[in-house]
PDB file of C-alpha atoms in Angstrom:
ATOM      1  CA  MET A  19     -20.395  57.505 -74.596  1.00  0.00           C
ATOM      2  CA  ASP A  20     -20.497  60.719 -72.568  1.00  0.00           C
ATOM      3  CA  GLN A  21     -18.332  60.188 -69.458  1.00  0.00           C
ATOM      4  CA  GLU A  22     -20.567  62.443 -67.359  1.00  0.00           C
ATOM      5  CA  LEU A  23     -23.563  60.238 -68.185  1.00  0.00           C
ATOM      6  CA  VAL A  24     -21.580  57.082 -67.402  1.00  0.00           C
ATOM      7  CA  ALA A  25     -20.479  58.529 -64.039  1.00  0.00           C
ATOM      8  CA  ARG A  26     -24.092  59.480 -63.207  1.00  0.00           C
ATOM      9  CA  MET A  27     -25.336  56.037 -64.175  1.00  0.00           C
ATOM     10  CA  GLU A  28     -22.595  54.332 -62.150  1.00  0.00           C
ATOM     11  CA  LYS A  29     -23.642  56.321 -59.078  1.00  0.00           C
ATOM     12  CA  SER A  30     -27.299  55.532 -59.756  1.00  0.00           C
ATOM     13  CA  LEU A  31     -26.541  51.801 -60.095  1.00  0.00           C
ATOM     14  CA  THR A  32     -24.472  51.775 -56.895  1.00  0.00           C
ATOM     15  CA  ASP A  33     -27.257  53.627 -55.061  1.00  0.00           C
ATOM     16  CA  LEU A  34     -29.849  51.113 -56.317  1.00  0.00           C
ATOM     17  CA  LYS A  35     -27.669  48.244 -55.155  1.00  0.00           C
ATOM     18  CA  MET A  36     -27.212  49.796 -51.714  1.00  0.00           C
ATOM     19  CA  GLU A  37     -30.969  50.440 -51.469  1.00  0.00           C
ATOM     20  CA  ILE A  38     -31.768  46.776 -52.191  1.00  0.00           C
ATOM     21  CA  ILE A  39     -29.215  45.678 -49.599  1.00  0.00           C
ATOM     22  CA  ALA A  40     -30.537  48.182 -47.028  1.00  0.00           C
ATOM     23  CA  ASN A  41     -34.104  46.932 -47.579  1.00  0.00           C
ATOM     24  CA  LEU A  42     -32.937  43.383 -47.129  1.00  0.00           C
ATOM     25  CA  VAL A  43     -31.052  44.281 -43.938  1.00  0.00           C
ATOM     26  CA  SER A  44     -34.120  45.949 -42.463  1.00  0.00           C
ATOM     27  CA  SER A  45     -36.372  42.991 -43.263  1.00  0.00           C
ATOM     28  CA  ASN A  46     -34.132  40.028 -42.479  1.00  0.00           C
ATOM     29  CA  GLU A  47     -32.433  39.511 -39.118  1.00  0.00           C
ATOM     30  CA  GLU A  48     -29.943  36.860 -40.309  1.00  0.00           C
ATOM     31  CA  PHE A  49     -28.816  39.022 -43.204  1.00  0.00           C
ATOM     32  CA  LYS A  50     -28.475  41.963 -40.823  1.00  0.00           C
ATOM     33  CA  GLU A  51     -26.023  39.916 -38.716  1.00  0.00           C
ATOM     34  CA  ILE A  52     -23.960  39.093 -41.815  1.00  0.00           C
ATOM     35  CA  VAL A  53     -23.791  42.745 -42.902  1.00  0.00           C
ATOM     36  CA  GLU A  54     -22.977  44.073 -39.430  1.00  0.00           C
ATOM     37  CA  GLY A  55     -19.902  41.850 -39.310  1.00  0.00           C
ATOM     38  CA  MET A  56     -18.527  43.298 -42.551  1.00  0.00           C
ATOM     39  CA  ASP A  57     -16.177  46.153 -43.221  1.00  0.00           C
ATOM     40  CA  PRO A  58     -18.336  49.119 -44.449  1.00  0.00           C
ATOM     41  CA  LYS A  59     -16.193  49.553 -47.566  1.00  0.00           C
ATOM     42  CA  ASP A  60     -17.172  46.015 -48.621  1.00  0.00           C
ATOM     43  CA  LEU A  61     -20.910  46.671 -48.299  1.00  0.00           C
ATOM     44  CA  ALA A  62     -21.304  47.650 -51.953  1.00  0.00           C
ATOM     45  CA  ASP A  63     -19.748  44.339 -52.968  1.00  0.00           C
ATOM     46  CA  ILE A  64     -22.033  42.192 -50.816  1.00  0.00           C
ATOM     47  CA  ALA A  65     -24.293  40.955 -53.615  1.00  0.00           C
ATOM     48  CA  SER A  66     -21.435  39.792 -55.804  1.00  0.00           C
ATOM     49  CA  ASP A  67     -19.621  37.928 -53.022  1.00  0.00           C
ATOM     50  CA  ASP A  68     -20.584  34.433 -51.920  1.00  0.00           C
ATOM     51  CA  ILE A  69     -20.457  35.418 -48.266  1.00  0.00           C
ATOM     52  CA  ASP A  70     -23.108  33.078 -47.073  1.00  0.00           C
ATOM     53  CA  ARG A  71     -25.879  30.982 -48.566  1.00  0.00           C
ATOM     54  CA  LYS A  72     -28.337  32.550 -46.157  1.00  0.00           C
ATOM     55  CA  MET A  73     -27.974  35.819 -48.023  1.00  0.00           C
ATOM     56  CA  ILE A  74     -29.064  34.212 -51.286  1.00  0.00           C
ATOM     57  CA  GLU A  75     -31.940  32.445 -49.570  1.00  0.00           C
ATOM     58  CA  ALA A  76     -33.032  35.732 -48.014  1.00  0.00           C
ATOM     59  CA  LEU A  77     -33.172  37.527 -51.328  1.00  0.00           C
ATOM     60  CA  GLY A  78     -36.396  37.289 -53.230  1.00  0.00           C
ATOM     61  CA  SER A  79     -35.928  36.046 -56.771  1.00  0.00           C
ATOM     62  CA  GLN A  80     -36.851  39.452 -58.213  1.00  0.00           C
ATOM     63  CA  GLU A  81     -34.355  41.274 -56.008  1.00  0.00           C
ATOM     64  CA  LEU A  82     -31.650  38.715 -56.782  1.00  0.00           C
ATOM     65  CA  LYS A  83     -32.275  39.123 -60.509  1.00  0.00           C
ATOM     66  CA  ARG A  84     -32.171  42.906 -60.124  1.00  0.00           C
ATOM     67  CA  LEU A  85     -28.870  42.750 -58.226  1.00  0.00           C
ATOM     68  CA  LYS A  86     -27.388  40.539 -60.948  1.00  0.00           C
ATOM     69  CA  VAL A  87     -28.312  42.950 -63.746  1.00  0.00           C
ATOM     70  CA  ILE A  88     -27.037  45.890 -61.679  1.00  0.00           C
ATOM     71  CA  ASP A  89     -23.720  44.061 -61.174  1.00  0.00           C
ATOM     72  CA  SER A  90     -23.628  43.271 -64.885  1.00  0.00           C
ATOM     73  CA  ALA A  91     -24.170  46.935 -65.753  1.00  0.00           C
ATOM     74  CA  LEU A  92     -21.430  48.010 -63.308  1.00  0.00           C
ATOM     75  CA  THR A  93     -19.060  45.473 -64.890  1.00  0.00           C
ATOM     76  CA  ARG A  94     -19.917  46.803 -68.350  1.00  0.00           C
ATOM     77  CA  ILE A  95     -19.029  50.312 -67.137  1.00  0.00           C
ATOM     78  CA  GLN A  96     -15.606  49.047 -66.034  1.00  0.00           C
ATOM     79  CA  GLN A  97     -15.136  47.317 -69.399  1.00  0.00           C
ATOM     80  CA  GLY A  98     -16.155  50.424 -71.351  1.00  0.00           C
ATOM     81  CA  LYS A  99     -19.176  48.622 -72.842  1.00  0.00           C
ATOM     82  CA  TYR A 100     -21.930  50.347 -70.862  1.00  0.00           C
ATOM     83  CA  GLY A 101     -24.752  51.683 -73.003  1.00  0.00           C
ATOM     84  CA  LEU A 102     -24.290  49.146 -75.795  1.00  0.00           C
ATOM     85  CA  CYS A 103     -26.939  46.477 -76.370  1.00  0.00           C
ATOM     86  CA  VAL A 104     -25.653  43.012 -75.423  1.00  0.00           C
ATOM     87  CA  LYS A 105     -27.638  41.463 -78.312  1.00  0.00           C
ATOM     88  CA  CYS A 106     -27.065  43.717 -81.319  1.00  0.00           C
ATOM     89  CA  GLY A 107     -24.295  46.056 -80.140  1.00  0.00           C
ATOM     90  CA  LYS A 108     -26.252  49.231 -80.947  1.00  0.00           C
ATOM     91  CA  ARG A 109     -26.142  52.179 -78.577  1.00  0.00           C
ATOM     92  CA  ILE A 110     -28.952  52.146 -75.987  1.00  0.00           C
ATOM     93  CA  PRO A 111     -30.728  55.536 -76.013  1.00  0.00           C
ATOM     94  CA  GLN A 112     -29.812  57.844 -73.124  1.00  0.00           C
ATOM     95  CA  ASP A 113     -33.483  58.221 -72.140  1.00  0.00           C
ATOM     96  CA  ARG A 114     -33.727  54.442 -71.666  1.00  0.00           C
ATOM     97  CA  LEU A 115     -30.557  54.342 -69.563  1.00  0.00           C
ATOM     98  CA  GLU A 116     -31.782  57.182 -67.380  1.00  0.00           C
ATOM     99  CA  ALA A 117     -35.096  55.375 -66.832  1.00  0.00           C
ATOM    100  CA  ILE A 118     -33.499  51.932 -66.369  1.00  0.00           C
ATOM    101  CA  PRO A 119     -29.773  52.374 -65.600  1.00  0.00           C
ATOM    102  CA  TYR A 120     -29.234  48.602 -65.642  1.00  0.00           C
ATOM    103  CA  ALA A 121     -30.774  48.139 -69.115  1.00  0.00           C
ATOM    104  CA  LEU A 122     -28.612  45.703 -71.060  1.00  0.00           C
ATOM    105  CA  MET A 123     -30.573  45.724 -74.313  1.00  0.00           C
ATOM    106  CA  CYS A 124     -31.977  48.312 -76.669  1.00  0.00           C
ATOM    107  CA  ILE A 125     -35.756  48.576 -76.832  1.00  0.00           C
ATOM    108  CA  GLU A 126     -36.005  46.536 -80.048  1.00  0.00           C
ATOM    109  CA  CYS A 127     -33.997  43.584 -78.692  1.00  0.00           C
ATOM    110  CA  LYS A 128     -35.763  43.663 -75.310  1.00  0.00           C
ATOM    111  CA  THR A 129     -39.176  43.706 -77.018  1.00  0.00           C
ATOM    112  CA  ALA A 130     -38.175  40.770 -79.237  1.00  0.00           C
ATOM    113  CA  GLU A 131     -36.938  38.817 -76.206  1.00  0.00           C
ATOM    114  CA  GLU A 132     -40.168  39.441 -74.305  1.00  0.00           C
ATOM    115  CA  ARG A 133     -42.213  38.251 -77.306  1.00  0.00           C
ATOM    116  CA  ARG A 134     -40.175  35.025 -77.453  1.00  0.00           C
ATOM    117  CA  ASN A 135     -40.680  34.420 -73.723  1.00  0.00           C
ATOM    118  CA  ARG A 136     -44.485  34.639 -73.854  1.00  0.00           C
TER     119      ARG A 136
END
């Protein structure tokens, strides 16, 4: 996969993660206290650390799910597997990754999964 694309997607994923955390900080006083006590360099790792149960309780289920798939995508970048479908192993089209940088499946596999979950 094109390293420039991977670098852009990694930045996009990190920015999305920071945006979710910033929104949570602005809307939840307890979470704000947790974050303020942290070293700024650790802020990007907040969602993947088990700092405090209050953080998990403060996250809405949608935001928590989104943070998990963002972390998964960032891990796949580190492993050199970013952009490959987790189901079939085919390359995920660049247009899909640019629209949804945390996409873990190609369109065909995602569509099939959604049909099964109906």
